[in-house]
Structures are given as structure tokens and as C-alpha cells.
Coordinates of C-alpha atoms and ligand atoms in Angstrom, one line a residue:
M1 CA -10.5 -8.5 -35.9
T2 CA -13.3 -9.9 -33.7
L3 CA -11.8 -12.2 -31.2
D4 CA -13.7 -15.2 -29.8
I5 CA -13.6 -13.4 -26.4
R6 CA -14.9 -16.6 -24.7
S7 CA -11.5 -18.2 -25.5
L8 CA -9.9 -15.4 -23.5
G9 CA -12.1 -15.6 -20.5
K10 CA -11.5 -18.4 -17.9
P11 CA -14.4 -19.6 -15.7
G12 CA -13.7 -21.1 -12.3
Y13 CA -10.7 -19.0 -11.5
K14 CA -10.1 -18.3 -7.8
F15 CA -8.5 -15.0 -6.9
T16 CA -6.7 -14.7 -3.5
N17 CA -4.8 -11.7 -2.3
W18 CA -1.2 -11.8 -1.2
A19 CA -2.1 -12.1 2.5
T20 CA -4.6 -14.9 1.7
T21 CA -7.2 -12.9 3.7
Y22 CA -9.6 -12.2 0.8
S23 CA -10.6 -14.3 -2.2
C24 CA -13.3 -14.4 -4.9
Y25 CA -14.4 -16.4 -7.9
P26 CA -14.9 -14.0 -10.9
E27 CA -17.4 -15.3 -13.4
L28 CA -14.7 -14.9 -16.1
Y29 CA -11.0 -14.2 -15.6
F30 CA -9.1 -12.6 -18.4
E31 CA -5.4 -12.0 -19.0
P32 CA -5.3 -9.9 -22.2
E33 CA -2.0 -9.2 -24.0
T34 CA -3.1 -6.4 -26.3
T35 CA -5.0 -3.1 -26.1
D36 CA -7.6 -4.5 -28.6
E37 CA -8.2 -7.6 -26.4
I38 CA -8.9 -5.3 -23.5
R39 CA -11.3 -3.2 -25.6
Q40 CA -13.1 -6.4 -26.7
I41 CA -13.4 -7.7 -23.2
L42 CA -15.0 -4.4 -22.1
A43 CA -17.4 -4.5 -25.1
F44 CA -18.3 -8.1 -24.2
A45 CA -18.9 -7.1 -20.5
Q46 CA -21.0 -4.2 -21.6
K47 CA -23.1 -6.5 -23.9
K48 CA -23.5 -9.0 -21.0
G49 CA -24.3 -6.3 -18.4
K50 CA -21.3 -7.4 -16.4
K51 CA -19.0 -5.4 -14.1
V52 CA -15.2 -5.4 -14.6
K53 CA -12.5 -5.3 -11.9
V54 CA -8.9 -4.9 -13.0
V55 CA -6.5 -6.6 -10.7
G56 CA -2.8 -5.7 -10.3
N57 CA -0.6 -8.1 -8.4
G58 CA -3.3 -8.7 -5.7
H59 CA -1.3 -7.2 -2.8
S60 CA -4.2 -5.1 -1.4
P61 CA -5.0 -6.4 2.1
S62 CA -8.7 -6.0 1.6
D63 CA -11.6 -6.9 -0.8
L64 CA -10.7 -3.9 -3.0
A65 CA -9.7 -6.1 -6.0
C66 CA -12.5 -8.7 -5.6
T67 CA -15.4 -9.3 -7.9
T68 CA -18.0 -11.9 -8.8
D69 CA -18.3 -10.6 -12.4
F70 CA -15.4 -10.2 -14.8
M71 CA -11.8 -9.8 -13.6
I72 CA -9.0 -8.5 -15.9
S73 CA -5.4 -9.0 -14.9
L74 CA -2.8 -7.1 -16.9
K75 CA 0.0 -9.5 -15.8
R76 CA 0.7 -10.1 -19.6
Y77 CA 0.2 -6.4 -20.5
N78 CA 3.4 -5.4 -18.8
R79 CA 5.8 -3.9 -21.3
V80 CA 8.1 -1.0 -20.8
L81 CA 7.0 1.5 -23.5
Q82 CA 9.6 4.3 -23.2
V83 CA 12.5 5.4 -21.1
D84 CA 13.8 9.0 -21.6
K85 CA 17.0 9.4 -19.7
E86 CA 17.1 13.2 -20.3
S87 CA 13.7 13.9 -18.9
R88 CA 13.9 10.9 -16.5
L89 CA 10.4 9.9 -17.6
V90 CA 9.6 6.2 -17.7
R91 CA 6.4 5.0 -19.4
V92 CA 5.1 1.5 -18.7
Q93 CA 2.0 -0.6 -19.3
G94 CA -0.3 -1.0 -16.3
G95 CA 0.7 -4.5 -15.5
C96 CA 4.5 -3.8 -15.4
L97 CA 5.9 -4.8 -12.0
I98 CA 7.8 -2.2 -10.0
K99 CA 10.3 -4.8 -8.9
D100 CA 11.1 -5.5 -12.6
L101 CA 11.7 -1.8 -13.1
N102 CA 13.9 -1.7 -10.0
E103 CA 16.0 -4.8 -10.9
R104 CA 16.4 -4.3 -14.7
I105 CA 15.1 -1.2 -16.4
L106 CA 15.9 1.7 -14.1
P107 CA 19.5 0.7 -13.1
A108 CA 20.3 0.1 -16.8
N109 CA 19.2 3.7 -17.5
G110 CA 20.8 5.2 -14.4
L111 CA 17.4 6.0 -12.9
A112 CA 15.4 5.2 -9.8
F113 CA 12.1 5.9 -8.1
T114 CA 12.4 8.8 -5.7
V115 CA 10.5 6.9 -3.0
Q116 CA 8.9 3.5 -2.6
G117 CA 6.9 1.4 -0.1
T118 CA 8.1 -1.7 1.7
V119 CA 7.6 -4.0 -1.3
S120 CA 8.0 -3.7 -5.0
D121 CA 6.1 -6.8 -6.1
L122 CA 3.3 -4.4 -7.2
T123 CA 2.1 -3.3 -10.6
A124 CA 2.5 0.2 -11.9
A125 CA -1.2 0.7 -12.1
G126 CA -2.0 -1.0 -8.8
V127 CA 0.6 1.0 -6.8
I128 CA -0.8 4.3 -7.8
S129 CA -4.5 3.3 -7.7
T130 CA -4.5 3.0 -3.9
G131 CA -2.2 5.9 -3.0
T132 CA 0.8 3.6 -2.0
H133 CA 3.4 5.5 -0.1
G134 CA 6.8 5.3 1.4
T135 CA 8.3 7.7 3.9
G136 CA 10.1 11.1 3.6
H137 CA 9.0 14.5 4.9
D138 CA 9.8 16.2 1.6
F139 CA 8.3 13.5 -0.7
G140 CA 4.7 12.7 -1.6
I141 CA 3.0 9.4 -2.1
I142 CA 4.1 7.5 -5.2
S143 CA 1.2 8.9 -7.3
T144 CA 2.7 12.4 -7.0
F145 CA 5.5 11.1 -9.3
V146 CA 3.0 10.3 -12.1
R147 CA 3.1 12.6 -15.1
E148 CA 0.7 10.9 -17.5
I149 CA -1.9 8.1 -17.5
E150 CA -3.6 6.3 -20.5
L151 CA -7.0 5.2 -19.4
M152 CA -9.5 3.0 -21.3
Q153 CA -13.1 3.8 -20.6
A154 CA -16.0 1.3 -20.6
S155 CA -16.7 2.5 -24.2
G156 CA -13.3 1.4 -25.3
E157 CA -12.2 5.0 -25.8
V158 CA -8.7 5.8 -24.6
L159 CA -8.1 9.0 -22.7
T160 CA -4.6 10.4 -22.3
I161 CA -4.6 12.3 -19.0
S162 CA -1.5 14.3 -18.1
R163 CA -0.5 16.8 -15.4
D164 CA 0.4 19.5 -17.9
L165 CA -1.0 18.8 -21.3
Q166 CA -4.1 16.8 -21.9
N167 CA -7.3 16.3 -19.8
T168 CA -5.5 18.0 -17.0
D169 CA -8.8 18.4 -15.1
L170 CA -9.0 14.6 -14.8
F171 CA -5.4 14.2 -13.6
P172 CA -5.8 14.8 -9.8
A173 CA -8.6 12.1 -10.0
A174 CA -6.8 9.6 -12.2
C175 CA -3.6 9.4 -10.1
V176 CA -5.4 7.7 -7.2
S177 CA -8.5 6.1 -8.8
L178 CA -9.1 2.8 -6.9
G179 CA -9.6 1.2 -10.4
A180 CA -13.0 3.1 -10.5
L181 CA -12.4 5.2 -13.6
G182 CA -11.4 2.6 -16.2
V183 CA -8.5 0.4 -17.2
I184 CA -5.1 2.1 -16.7
L185 CA -3.2 1.0 -19.8
S186 CA 0.0 2.9 -19.1
V187 CA 1.6 5.1 -16.5
T188 CA 4.4 7.6 -17.0
F189 CA 6.6 8.1 -13.9
K190 CA 9.0 10.9 -13.2
C191 CA 12.2 9.3 -11.8
E192 CA 15.5 10.6 -10.6
A193 CA 19.1 9.7 -11.2
A194 CA 19.9 6.4 -9.6
F195 CA 21.1 6.7 -6.0
N196 CA 22.2 4.8 -3.0
L197 CA 20.8 5.4 0.4
E198 CA 22.8 5.2 3.7
Q199 CA 20.5 4.0 6.4
T200 CA 21.1 4.2 10.1
Q201 CA 18.8 2.3 12.4
F202 CA 18.9 3.0 16.1
P203 CA 16.9 2.2 19.2
N204 CA 15.1 5.1 20.9
S205 CA 12.5 5.7 23.5
L206 CA 9.0 6.5 22.3
N207 CA 8.9 9.6 24.5
N208 CA 12.1 10.9 23.0
V209 CA 10.9 10.4 19.4
L210 CA 7.5 12.0 20.1
E211 CA 9.0 15.0 22.1
N212 CA 11.4 15.7 19.2
L213 CA 9.3 14.4 16.3
D214 CA 9.7 17.3 13.8
E215 CA 13.5 17.2 14.3
Y216 CA 13.6 13.5 13.6
V217 CA 11.2 13.6 10.7
T218 CA 13.1 16.5 9.0
G219 CA 16.5 15.3 10.1
S220 CA 17.0 13.0 7.1
D221 CA 15.6 12.4 3.6
H222 CA 13.6 9.4 4.7
F223 CA 12.7 8.9 8.4
R224 CA 10.4 6.2 9.8
F225 CA 10.1 4.3 13.0
F226 CA 8.6 1.2 14.5
Y227 CA 6.9 1.3 17.9
F228 CA 6.9 -2.0 19.9
P229 CA 3.7 -2.6 21.8
Y230 CA 4.3 -3.5 25.5
T231 CA 7.6 -1.5 25.5
N232 CA 8.3 2.2 25.7
S233 CA 10.7 1.7 22.8
T234 CA 11.0 2.3 19.1
L235 CA 13.4 1.5 16.3
C236 CA 14.2 4.5 14.2
F237 CA 15.4 4.5 10.6
N238 CA 17.2 7.5 9.0
A239 CA 18.1 7.2 5.3
N240 CA 20.0 9.8 3.2
R241 CA 21.1 9.9 -0.3
T242 CA 24.9 9.0 -0.5
S243 CA 27.7 8.5 -3.0
K244 CA 29.1 5.8 -0.8
P245 CA 29.4 2.3 -2.2
K246 CA 27.1 -0.5 -1.2
N247 CA 27.9 -1.9 2.2
V248 CA 25.4 -4.5 3.5
K249 CA 26.0 -7.0 6.2
S250 CA 23.3 -9.6 6.7
S251 CA 22.9 -12.5 9.0
W252 CA 20.9 -15.6 8.1
F253 CA 20.9 -16.6 11.8
W254 CA 19.4 -13.4 13.2
E255 CA 17.3 -12.3 10.2
T256 CA 15.9 -15.6 9.0
L257 CA 16.2 -18.2 11.7
V258 CA 15.4 -15.9 14.6
G259 CA 13.8 -12.9 12.9
Y260 CA 11.4 -15.0 10.8
H261 CA 11.0 -18.7 11.8
I262 CA 11.4 -18.5 15.6
F263 CA 9.5 -15.2 15.6
Q264 CA 6.6 -16.9 13.7
F265 CA 6.7 -19.9 16.0
F266 CA 6.5 -17.7 19.2
Y267 CA 3.6 -15.7 17.7
W268 CA 1.9 -19.0 16.8
L269 CA 2.3 -20.0 20.5
G270 CA 1.0 -16.6 21.4
A271 CA -2.2 -17.3 19.6
F272 CA -3.0 -19.9 22.3
I273 CA -1.2 -18.3 25.2
T274 CA -1.8 -14.6 24.7
A275 CA 0.2 -13.6 27.8
L276 CA 3.2 -14.7 25.8
V277 CA 2.9 -11.9 23.2
P278 CA 4.1 -9.0 25.5
V279 CA 7.1 -11.2 26.5
V280 CA 7.8 -12.0 22.9
N281 CA 7.6 -8.4 21.9
R282 CA 10.0 -7.3 24.6
L283 CA 12.4 -10.2 23.9
L284 CA 12.3 -9.6 20.1
Y285 CA 13.0 -5.9 20.7
R286 CA 16.0 -6.6 23.0
V287 CA 17.5 -9.5 21.0
I288 CA 16.9 -8.4 17.4
Y289 CA 16.0 -4.8 17.1
A290 CA 17.5 -2.7 19.9
H291 CA 20.9 -2.1 18.4
K292 CA 22.4 0.5 16.2
S293 CA 23.4 -0.5 12.7
E294 CA 24.2 1.1 9.4
K295 CA 24.1 0.0 5.8
V296 CA 24.4 1.5 2.3
D297 CA 22.5 0.0 -0.6
R298 CA 20.6 0.8 -3.8
S299 CA 17.7 3.0 -2.9
D300 CA 14.9 0.4 -3.5
H301 CA 16.8 -2.2 -1.3
I302 CA 16.6 0.3 1.5
F303 CA 13.0 1.3 0.9
N304 CA 11.9 -2.3 0.8
F305 CA 12.1 -4.7 3.7
N306 CA 11.0 -8.2 4.6
C307 CA 7.3 -8.0 5.6
L308 CA 7.6 -11.4 7.1
F309 CA 4.6 -13.7 7.1
K310 CA 1.0 -13.3 6.1
Q311 CA -0.8 -10.7 8.0
Y312 CA -3.8 -8.4 8.6
V313 CA -3.0 -4.7 8.5
S314 CA -4.9 -1.5 9.0
E315 CA -3.3 1.9 8.1
W316 CA -4.6 5.4 8.4
S317 CA -3.2 8.8 7.6
I318 CA -3.4 11.8 10.0
P319 CA -1.9 15.3 10.1
R320 CA 1.6 15.0 11.5
E321 CA 0.8 17.2 14.5
K322 CA -1.6 14.5 15.8
T323 CA 1.1 11.7 15.8
S324 CA 2.1 12.0 19.5
Y325 CA -1.4 12.1 20.8
V326 CA -2.6 9.1 18.7
L327 CA 0.4 6.9 19.5
K328 CA 0.0 7.5 23.2
E329 CA -3.7 6.6 22.9
I330 CA -2.9 3.4 21.0
Q331 CA -0.2 2.5 23.6
K332 CA -2.7 3.1 26.4
W333 CA -5.5 1.2 24.8
I334 CA -3.3 -1.9 24.3
I335 CA -2.2 -1.9 27.9
D336 CA -5.6 -1.1 29.4
N337 CA -7.2 -3.8 27.4
N338 CA -4.4 -6.3 27.7
F339 CA -4.6 -6.9 24.0
P340 CA -1.9 -9.1 22.5
A341 CA -0.9 -6.6 19.8
H342 CA 1.8 -7.7 17.4
V343 CA 4.9 -5.7 16.5
P344 CA 5.7 -3.4 14.9
I345 CA 3.4 -0.4 14.7
E346 CA 4.9 1.3 11.7
V347 CA 5.0 5.1 11.6
R348 CA 5.9 7.0 8.4
F349 CA 5.7 10.5 7.1
V350 CA 5.0 12.1 3.7
K351 CA 4.4 15.5 2.2
G352 CA 0.8 16.6 1.5
D353 CA -0.5 16.8 -2.1
D354 CA -3.4 17.9 -4.3
L355 CA -4.6 14.5 -5.6
Y356 CA -8.3 14.2 -4.9
L357 CA -8.3 10.8 -3.2
S358 CA -4.8 10.9 -1.8
P359 CA -4.8 10.2 2.0
A360 CA -2.3 13.1 2.2
Y361 CA -4.6 15.5 0.4
G362 CA -4.4 19.0 1.7
W363 CA -2.2 18.2 4.7
K364 CA 1.2 19.9 4.5
D365 CA 2.7 17.2 6.7
T366 CA 1.1 13.8 6.9
C367 CA 1.8 10.8 9.1
Y368 CA 0.7 7.2 8.4
I369 CA 0.3 4.7 11.2
N370 CA 0.1 1.0 10.3
I371 CA -1.0 -1.7 12.8
I372 CA -0.4 -5.4 12.1
M373 CA -1.6 -8.8 13.3
Y374 CA 0.2 -11.7 11.7
T375 CA -1.4 -15.0 10.9
P376 CA 1.5 -17.3 12.0
F377 CA 1.4 -20.6 10.2
N378 CA -2.0 -19.4 8.9
K379 CA -3.4 -19.3 12.4
I380 CA -5.9 -16.4 12.4
V381 CA -5.7 -14.5 15.6
P382 CA -8.5 -12.2 16.9
R383 CA -8.1 -8.6 15.9
E384 CA -11.6 -7.0 15.7
K385 CA -11.4 -5.2 19.1
Y386 CA -8.0 -3.8 18.2
W387 CA -9.1 -2.7 14.7
K388 CA -12.2 -1.0 16.2
A389 CA -10.2 0.9 18.8
F390 CA -7.6 1.9 16.3
E391 CA -10.2 3.1 13.9
K392 CA -11.9 5.1 16.6
I393 CA -8.6 6.8 17.7
M394 CA -7.7 7.6 14.1
S395 CA -11.2 8.8 13.1
D396 CA -11.5 11.0 16.2
V397 CA -8.6 13.1 14.8
G398 CA -9.9 13.2 11.3
G399 CA -7.8 10.3 10.0
R400 CA -8.3 8.7 6.6
P401 CA -8.1 4.9 6.0
H402 CA -5.6 3.6 3.4
W403 CA -7.7 2.7 0.3
A404 CA -6.0 -0.7 -0.1
K405 CA -6.6 -1.8 3.5
D406 CA -9.6 -2.9 5.6
H407 CA -12.0 -0.1 6.4
K408 CA -15.7 0.3 6.8
Y409 CA -16.2 3.9 5.6
G410 CA -18.8 4.8 3.0
R411 CA -19.6 7.8 0.8
E412 CA -20.8 10.0 3.7
E413 CA -17.6 9.6 5.7
F414 CA -15.4 10.2 2.7
Q415 CA -17.4 13.3 1.7
N416 CA -16.4 14.7 5.1
L417 CA -12.8 13.6 4.9
Y418 CA -11.9 14.5 1.3
P419 CA -12.7 18.1 0.2
Q420 CA -12.6 17.0 -3.5
F421 CA -14.5 13.7 -3.0
D422 CA -17.6 15.0 -4.8
T423 CA -15.5 16.3 -7.6
F424 CA -14.0 12.8 -7.9
C425 CA -17.5 11.2 -7.8
K426 CA -18.7 13.5 -10.7
I427 CA -15.7 12.5 -12.8
R428 CA -16.3 8.9 -12.0
E429 CA -20.0 9.1 -12.9
R430 CA -19.0 10.9 -16.2
L431 CA -16.4 8.4 -17.2
D432 CA -18.3 5.3 -16.1
P433 CA -22.0 6.2 -16.0
N434 CA -23.1 2.6 -15.7
G435 CA -20.7 1.8 -12.9
M436 CA -19.0 -1.0 -14.9
F437 CA -15.8 -0.6 -12.8
L438 CA -17.5 -0.9 -9.4
N439 CA -17.4 -3.8 -7.0
S440 CA -18.8 -4.3 -3.6
N441 CA -15.9 -2.4 -2.0
L442 CA -16.3 0.6 -4.3
E443 CA -20.1 0.5 -4.0
R444 CA -19.5 1.1 -0.2
V445 CA -17.1 4.0 -1.1
F446 CA -19.2 5.7 -3.8
G447 CA -22.7 4.8 -3.1
N448 CA -25.0 2.0 -2.1
S449 CA -23.3 0.3 0.8
S450 CA -23.0 -3.4 1.1
N451 CA -21.0 -5.5 3.5
S452 CA -17.9 -7.3 2.2
I453 CA -18.9 -10.8 0.8
F454 CA -15.3 -11.7 0.1
K455 CA -13.7 -12.5 3.5
V456 CA -11.8 -15.7 3.4
Ligands
LIG1 C1 3.5 -7.1 2.1 C2 2.9 -5.8 1.7 C3 3.5 -4.6 1.9 C4 2.9 -3.4 1.5 N1 3.6 -2.2 1.8 C5 3.0 -1.0 1.5 C6 3.6 0.2 1.8 O1 4.8 0.3 2.2 N2 3.0 1.4 1.6 C7 1.7 1.4 1.1 O2 1.1 2.5 0.9 N3 1.0 0.2 0.8 C8 1.7 -0.9 1.0 N4 1.0 -2.1 0.7 C9 -0.3 -2.0 -0.1 C10 0.0 -2.1 -1.6 O3 1.0 -1.1 -2.0 C11 -1.3 -1.7 -2.4 O4 -2.3 -2.6 -2.0 C12 -1.1 -1.7 -3.9 O5 -2.2 -1.1 -4.5 C13 -1.0 -3.2 -4.4 O6 -0.7 -3.2 -5.8 P1 -1.1 -4.3 -6.7 O7 -0.5 -4.2 -8.0 O8 -1.0 -5.6 -6.0 O9 -2.7 -4.0 -6.9 P2 -4.0 -4.8 -6.5 O10 -4.0 -4.9 -5.1 O11 -4.1 -6.0 -7.4 O12 -5.1 -3.7 -7.0 C14 -5.2 -2.5 -6.2 C15 -6.2 -1.5 -6.9 O13 -5.7 -1.1 -8.1 C16 -6.6 -1.3 -9.2 N5 -5.9 -1.6 -10.4 C17 -4.8 -2.4 -10.6 N6 -4.4 -2.4 -11.8 C18 -5.3 -1.6 -12.5 C19 -5.4 -1.1 -13.9 N7 -4.5 -1.5 -14.8 N8 -6.4 -0.2 -14.2 C20 -7.2 0.2 -13.3 N9 -7.2 -0.2 -12.0 C21 -6.2 -1.0 -11.6 C22 -7.4 -2.5 -8.7 O14 -8.7 -2.5 -9.3 C23 -7.5 -2.2 -7.2 O15 -8.6 -1.3 -7.0 C24 1.6 -3.3 0.9 C25 1.0 -4.5 0.7 C26 1.6 -5.7 1.1 C27 0.8 -7.0 0.8
LIG2 O1 0.5 -3.3 4.0 C1 1.6 -3.2 4.5 O2 2.4 -4.2 4.9 C2 3.7 -3.6 5.3 C3 4.0 -3.8 6.8 O3 2.8 -3.9 7.5 C4 4.8 -5.0 7.1 O4 4.2 -6.1 6.6 C5 3.5 -2.2 5.1 O5 4.5 -1.3 5.3 C6 2.3 -1.9 4.6 O6 1.8 -0.7 4.2

């Protein structure tokens, strides 16, 4: 049945990402509900010579999902297709939200994701496409729990790509694809039996964490820590699987009034009086963070935490053995340059993998370091100097930028950083010879560079 595709496409739509830091006006914006509608949109784009960018839930803190051509959102292509309790495989359409799986589908089937990032308001296709990760020395990034992907190519042909059965040569590319290979129609995840996590958070000196890093990282299932610029202090988080029942104490006063609203107000003041930021960092640490506490909750409620207000972030991965040197360099740069760096600097650890564009590719033990500058009450604070220094420190040790976040790298840098980058490029050029799924971000990554035209 030939649809009047124009009735599907909306002109004048403004896309803005979650952090409201990047936006764009696609020529036409589509929200298809069926596979055939997706196929017809691609055929229409091909006929018009237009590029197509599929967007998930717009959480990438960069221009990765932006386009001036056609944008397809799968927010209405979000069904759960199959749940197999025996094999613990869950197959969902690309637009299915991880938070819906966490809240409804997985608990009802006694299942859970083995590891997650700090938020779940992400789509199944979006979360794997950028190599989203959580933390845990014995666990990989979320894409390492993928077992099968259905991918629609520009031609409308659907490829089933699985780890063990079909098109297995494409699998290590399709699991972290940046949206560059085609439309991910469905993802099959390998889950595990539902579990609670017992989390202990405790203050610690930066030196003590760094001098005993391997013990801390391997001392629990999921270890991570926050470093607080202008202190010598960290807040460590250990989380282990437990059969204990849920036991969560929360405090609106400390978590919301102080930890969100007063925090945001002081950082807003700090935008005008930068000398305030080191004082606020130290005060926050002492008043809110520097105490030991424990809680037991459903796994995703421990993995996720309140990411507070809108923000700019930059995150790079490095081999774990570089963690101590890099953090000391960052700490030194902030002090030497008297830069009003916001808290926290988030430090997480994952197991290496063999996915071609995974930022943990080929490194047995990987560390991710995430810096942040909030935009309190939408007040943009200067960050360029900090970002540049951070990128230099990370690139000097062979670090790899998070695909979802701000970076300026192009094909040449990635060829040096990813041993299988050219293999991925050959697969991309085979599956999408006319570059239909490219945008300006991906043209910087895969070929002709162009500066971002989507900054807010
Ligand atoms: C508050 C916050 C917290 C975060 N925490 C973490 C964290 O803890 N760890 C971490 O690693 N990252 C984290 N991120 C980054 C986030 O996980 C990634 O940006 C993720 O890719 C966003 O998913 P999304 O569904 O919003 O996808 P989008 O940002 O909309 O898209 C991401 C990419 O996926 C592609 N894509 C989406 N759907 C499809 C499809 N169906 N077919 C083909 N391509 C598709 C898009 O083209 C784009 O290239 C966080 C981001 C925010 C805003
Ligand atoms: O992009 C991200 O945002 C959060 C953190 O920076 C808090 O907001 C996180 O862990 C990311 O990877």
C-alpha cells in the first residue's frame, strides 16, 4: 500500500536534545509506527536525495542526532516483541524505552539488565548506538549484552545480524553503530534474573583511592567514584548483588532542597562570582556527600541517579592503568588555572570488549572519566578552556571520546584510536554506499570534516 508519505512527514519541527545544548530543524520529521512506513520514508528520502537521521530519545549531549534533512523518531515504534524467560532474551523495537523495560516488562518476567548507566530514559537503539556504559570491572558496556539486531538499510532491505547465527561478520559493527549503518528496527538483549543491589557510599581521599585503585575496582560488582574539584576528596560507591529486601531512606530536605535547588542557586551565583565555586564544592562535599550510607534497592534504581540540572559533559575512556596519572593531571590543571570546575568528576570502570567502535575495544580494563559543567537556571558558564585541557590530558594517554558527547575528532584520529575503525568504515560504505545515514557529526567521524552547525 503506497502511503501518502507527505502526510507522515512534519515540516518546521525543532529538535532539541535533553540538555538543551544542541538543536536543529529537520526538513521533515517523521514518527512512523510500522516497518512499512519506515521503508517508505527511506524510499521517499532516496528519491529526494535526502539524508536520514534516526533519533532515539535525544539524550546525546552533542550534535550526534541532529540533521537538516529528514529525521525519523521511533518513539511510536516501541513495542516489546518477545520475552523468553528461559534464555533471558528480551527483544524490543528500537524506540522502546529502557525505563519502560525497567519499570514494567523486566520485573514482571523476573529479569533485569546486568548493568546500566545513570539514566534509563533512553531508547533501546539509542543506548547501544553510542556505546552507553555503566560501571563494573567484570561487565562490559551495554552493547556487550546485545545478541541480535534487525537493521533496515537504505534500500529497505532488513538484515538480521546476530552474534552467533546470521551476518555475524556485521555484528561487532552493528552493536555500536552511531546510527550510521541503517535504522535499527529491533534489539535483542541478554538479561539476567532480577536482582537487588546493596550500595555503600563512603567518603575517601583521592590519594587513597588512587593508591589502591585495583582493590577498590575489583572489590565489588559495581564500583565507581566521584572526585570533587578543589578538594582532595572523593565519594566512593560499592554495589553488590544481594538477596536483602529493599531498604531506602531518602530525604527531600537534603536531596531536593539542598542537593538540587540550593546547589543550583549557588552554582548560578558562581557563574558571576567564580571564586565562589571552590567554596561551594567544598561545602557541598562536607554537607551532603562526605558521609557513609547504605541502601538496598532494585538494580536499576541503584544504577540510575539524579543527574540534576541541564549540563555540558565530556567523557573519555582510557586504559585503567592511566587513571591515577590522568586524575592528578586534571586536579593540577584546575588548581593551576584557577578554573571554576563543577562537581563531580565521575570515574567508572568497565571490562574491555571486541565491538569495533566500543570505547572499551581491546582494553582488558577500561576507565571512563566524565567532567561536567552545569547550566544553572540555563546560565551558560564558560567551559572551553577546561574541555580543551581535559581533551589534551586524555588524548595524550590514547583516550577515546564518548561517541554521544562533544568531541572534535575526525577520521584520522579514530583510525589511530580504533584498530577496527577501517573495518567499520568498509561495512558502513557497503551497507550505506550513498551515505544516506550521515549527518555533519558523522561526516567529521567518517570522512569530510565540517564544523558543527547545530550548537544552540
Ligand atoms: C542525563 C544523562 C545521563 C547520561 N548517563 C550516561 C551514562 O551513565 N553512561 C553513558 O555511557 N552515557 C550516558 N548518557 C549518554 C546517553 O546514554 C547516550 O547519549 C544515549 O545514546 C542516548 O540515547 P537516546 O535514546 O536518547 O539516543 P539519541 O541521543 O537520540 O541518539 C543517539 C544515537 O543513536 C542513534 N539511533 C537512535 N535510535 C536509532 C535507531 N532506531 N536506528 C539507528 N540509529 C539510532 C542516533 O542516530 C544517534 O546517533 C547520559 C545522557 C544524559 C543526558
Ligand atoms: O552524560 C552523562 O551525564 C551523567 C552525569 O554527567 C551526571 O549528569 C552521566 O553519568 C553521563 O554519562
